[in-house]
XYZ file of C-alpha atoms in Angstrom:
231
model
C 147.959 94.884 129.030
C 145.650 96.925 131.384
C 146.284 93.732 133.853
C 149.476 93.284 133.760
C 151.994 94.340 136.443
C 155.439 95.591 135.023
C 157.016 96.294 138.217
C 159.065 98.877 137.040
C 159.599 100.572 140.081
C 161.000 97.272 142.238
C 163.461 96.825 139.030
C 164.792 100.954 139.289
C 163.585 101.403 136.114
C 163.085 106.063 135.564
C 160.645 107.958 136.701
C 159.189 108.272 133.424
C 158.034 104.587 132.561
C 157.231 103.757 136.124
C 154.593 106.805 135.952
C 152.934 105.559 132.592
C 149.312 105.623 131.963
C 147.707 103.315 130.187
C 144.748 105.689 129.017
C 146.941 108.726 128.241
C 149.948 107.290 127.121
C 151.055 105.007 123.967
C 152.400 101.530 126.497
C 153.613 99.322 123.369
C 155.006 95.586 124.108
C 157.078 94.683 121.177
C 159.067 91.116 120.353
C 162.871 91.216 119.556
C 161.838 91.800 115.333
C 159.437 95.142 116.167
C 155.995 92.497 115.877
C 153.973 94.691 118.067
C 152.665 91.986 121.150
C 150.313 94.403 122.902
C 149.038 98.007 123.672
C 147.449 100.583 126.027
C 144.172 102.028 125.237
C 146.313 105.183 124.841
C 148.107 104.123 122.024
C 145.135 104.141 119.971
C 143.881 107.207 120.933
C 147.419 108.775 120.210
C 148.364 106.954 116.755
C 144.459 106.571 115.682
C 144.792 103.751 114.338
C 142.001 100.635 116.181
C 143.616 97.983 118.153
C 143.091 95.233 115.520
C 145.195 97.246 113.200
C 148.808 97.872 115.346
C 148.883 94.233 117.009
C 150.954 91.482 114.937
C 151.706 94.813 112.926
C 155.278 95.938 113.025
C 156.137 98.685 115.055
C 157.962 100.733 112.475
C 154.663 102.166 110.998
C 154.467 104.368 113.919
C 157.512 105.906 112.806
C 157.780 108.068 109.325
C 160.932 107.434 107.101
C 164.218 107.169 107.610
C 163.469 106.122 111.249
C 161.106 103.463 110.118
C 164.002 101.966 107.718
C 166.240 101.776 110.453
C 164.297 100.587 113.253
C 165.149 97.005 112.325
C 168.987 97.132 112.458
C 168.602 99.245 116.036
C 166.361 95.936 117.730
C 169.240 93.832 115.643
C 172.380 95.301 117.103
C 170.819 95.472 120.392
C 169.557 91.523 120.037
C 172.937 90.671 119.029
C 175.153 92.761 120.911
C 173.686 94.019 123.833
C 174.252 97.384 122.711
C 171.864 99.342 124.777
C 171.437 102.919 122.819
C 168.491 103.828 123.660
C 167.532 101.194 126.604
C 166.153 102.473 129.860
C 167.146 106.151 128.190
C 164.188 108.775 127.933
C 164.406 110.740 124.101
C 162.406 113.071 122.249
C 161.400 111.126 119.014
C 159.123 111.595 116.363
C 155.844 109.542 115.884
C 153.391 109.256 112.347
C 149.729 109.192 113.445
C 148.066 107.203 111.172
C 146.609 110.246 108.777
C 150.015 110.942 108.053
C 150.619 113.210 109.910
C 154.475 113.622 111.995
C 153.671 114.874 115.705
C 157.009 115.115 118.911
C 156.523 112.534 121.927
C 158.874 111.467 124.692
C 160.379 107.732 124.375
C 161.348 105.339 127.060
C 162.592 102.050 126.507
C 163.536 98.921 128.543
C 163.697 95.301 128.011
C 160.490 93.320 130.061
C 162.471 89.784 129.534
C 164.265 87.408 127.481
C 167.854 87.288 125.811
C 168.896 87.608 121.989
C 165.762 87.085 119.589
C 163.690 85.996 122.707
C 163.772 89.545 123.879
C 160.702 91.607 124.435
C 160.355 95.099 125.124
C 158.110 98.013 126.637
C 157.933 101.286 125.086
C 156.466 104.245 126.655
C 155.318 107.181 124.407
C 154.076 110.308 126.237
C 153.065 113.134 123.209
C 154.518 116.512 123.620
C 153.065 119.482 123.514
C 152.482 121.661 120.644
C 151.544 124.851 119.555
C 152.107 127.737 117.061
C 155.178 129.015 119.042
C 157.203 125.576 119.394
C 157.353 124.052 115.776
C 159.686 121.583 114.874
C 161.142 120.290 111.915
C 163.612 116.978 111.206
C 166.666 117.544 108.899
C 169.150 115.420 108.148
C 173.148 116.221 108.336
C 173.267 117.348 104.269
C 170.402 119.614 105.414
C 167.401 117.995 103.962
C 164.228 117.995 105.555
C 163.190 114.240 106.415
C 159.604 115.341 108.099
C 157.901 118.244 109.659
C 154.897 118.395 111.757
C 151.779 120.649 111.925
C 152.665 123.595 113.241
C 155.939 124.180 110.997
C 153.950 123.034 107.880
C 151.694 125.528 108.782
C 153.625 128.802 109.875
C 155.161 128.524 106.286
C 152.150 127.413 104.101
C 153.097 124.315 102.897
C 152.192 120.440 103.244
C 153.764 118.443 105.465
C 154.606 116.371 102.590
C 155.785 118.584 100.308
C 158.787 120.253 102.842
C 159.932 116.502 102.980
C 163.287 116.604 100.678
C 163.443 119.680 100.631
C 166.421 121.937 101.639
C 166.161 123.335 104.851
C 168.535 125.994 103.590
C 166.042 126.972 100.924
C 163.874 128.158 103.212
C 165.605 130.903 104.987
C 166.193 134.343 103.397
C 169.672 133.806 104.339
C 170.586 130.239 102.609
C 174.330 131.130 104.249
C 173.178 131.440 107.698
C 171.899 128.123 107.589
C 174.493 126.226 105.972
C 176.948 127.724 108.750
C 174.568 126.738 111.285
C 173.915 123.196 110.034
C 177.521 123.314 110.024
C 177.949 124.160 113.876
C 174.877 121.663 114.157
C 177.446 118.835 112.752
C 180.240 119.866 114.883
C 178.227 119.611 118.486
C 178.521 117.050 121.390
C 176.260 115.556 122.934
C 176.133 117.325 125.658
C 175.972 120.886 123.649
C 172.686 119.965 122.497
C 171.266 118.724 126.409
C 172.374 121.840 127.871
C 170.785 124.121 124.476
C 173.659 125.405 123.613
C 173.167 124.941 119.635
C 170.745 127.628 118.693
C 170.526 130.832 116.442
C 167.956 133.278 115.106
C 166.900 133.131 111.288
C 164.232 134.321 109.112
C 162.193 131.333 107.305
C 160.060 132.289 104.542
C 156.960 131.578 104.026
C 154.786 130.313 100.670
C 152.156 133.253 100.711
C 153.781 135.136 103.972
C 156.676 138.117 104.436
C 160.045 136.460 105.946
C 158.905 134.766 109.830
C 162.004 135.414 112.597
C 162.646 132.699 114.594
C 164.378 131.529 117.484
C 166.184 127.974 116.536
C 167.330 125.282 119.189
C 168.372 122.032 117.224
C 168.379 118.911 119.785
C 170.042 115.519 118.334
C 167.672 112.856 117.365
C 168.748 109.403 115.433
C 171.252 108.488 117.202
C 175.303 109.698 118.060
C 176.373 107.833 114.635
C 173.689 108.184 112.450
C 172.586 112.114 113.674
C 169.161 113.786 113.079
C 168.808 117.179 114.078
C 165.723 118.381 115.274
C 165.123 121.952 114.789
């Protein structure tokens, strides 16, 4: 892949995948199923997994559940429809390094060549940063927490694993305040959550700690049908 020349920027693909780095950045080549082709030297160092492992693997085990379940029927609909979604589109998504861990990166998309199940794509996967003071947590419409990473597990004292199912509601001293905000949360366009207009203050508490205030912007992940908010 390190050999290969994309030439994104003669085709006006963004900024974002024309400035990818192979050594920094997670450059996956995918067929029209997910069957992962090839990959940077970044993607290893970002997922952890060795090269050996993620080629002729499927690309969905870079992604934890429900996004993993539903990565098939996306690459479907877009094989058989055209559909784009997603295509040539830059999105915050969420990755699973292979300990198991959930962690944020940006995601661009295009399609490299082909038509229908002849298609093959590029993905470009550039990790966000993180810290103590920006955690993030997935939860889906009913309010149930599909993943968190690190830093969220973390401020409140439990495993990763164990907030997943979980109601988001359960851990705020104010259950109410919550459930009306996940309510505004279902209610937003589009273009509330680009310009941060969906966000509140709350108090989440902790396993072994007093109540934490924080400062909640929710941004849409999944996609306009099938919404994930990202808080």
């Amino acid at each position: 892949i390190m050999n290969m020349d994309f030439d994104l920027a003669s085709k006006k693909k963004s900024d974002f995948l024309v400035s990818m780095d192979m050594h920094e950045d997670a450059v996956i080549i995918i067929d029209a199923v997910g069957t992962i082709l090839m990959i940077s030297q970044g993607t290893t160092a970002m997922f952890g997994y060795t090269k050996i492992e993620l080629e002729n693997a499927n690309v969905s085990m870079l992604m934890p559940q429900p996004f993993s379940q539903r990565h098939p029927s996306y690459l479907q609909r877009y094989t058989s429809t055209g559909d784009p979604h997603i295509i040539d589109k830059v999105q915050e998504v969420v990755a699973l390094h292979k300990d198991k861990f959930v962690f944020p990166t940006e995601l661009g998309v295009t399609q490299l060549s082909g038509t229908g199940s002849d298609c093959v794509f590029l993905g470009v996967m550039k990790a966000l940063p993180v810290s103590m003071e920006n955690v993030r947590v997935w939860v889906a419409p009913n309010g149930v927490v599909l993943c968190a990473d690190q830093q969220f597990s973390g401020l409140l004292g439990y495993p990763s694993e164990a907030l997943v199912g979980m109601s988001i509601f359960s851990l705020l001293e104010n259950p109410a305040v919550g459930e009306a905000f996940n309510e505004q949360c279902k209610s937003a366009t589009p273009e509330d959550f680009a310009e941060h207009r969906v966000t509140t203050t709350a108090r989440f508490v902790g396993k072994y700690l007093p109540p934490v205030p924080c400062s909640i912007m929710v941004k849409l992940g999944g996609t306009q049908t099938e919404r994930i908010f990202v808080w």
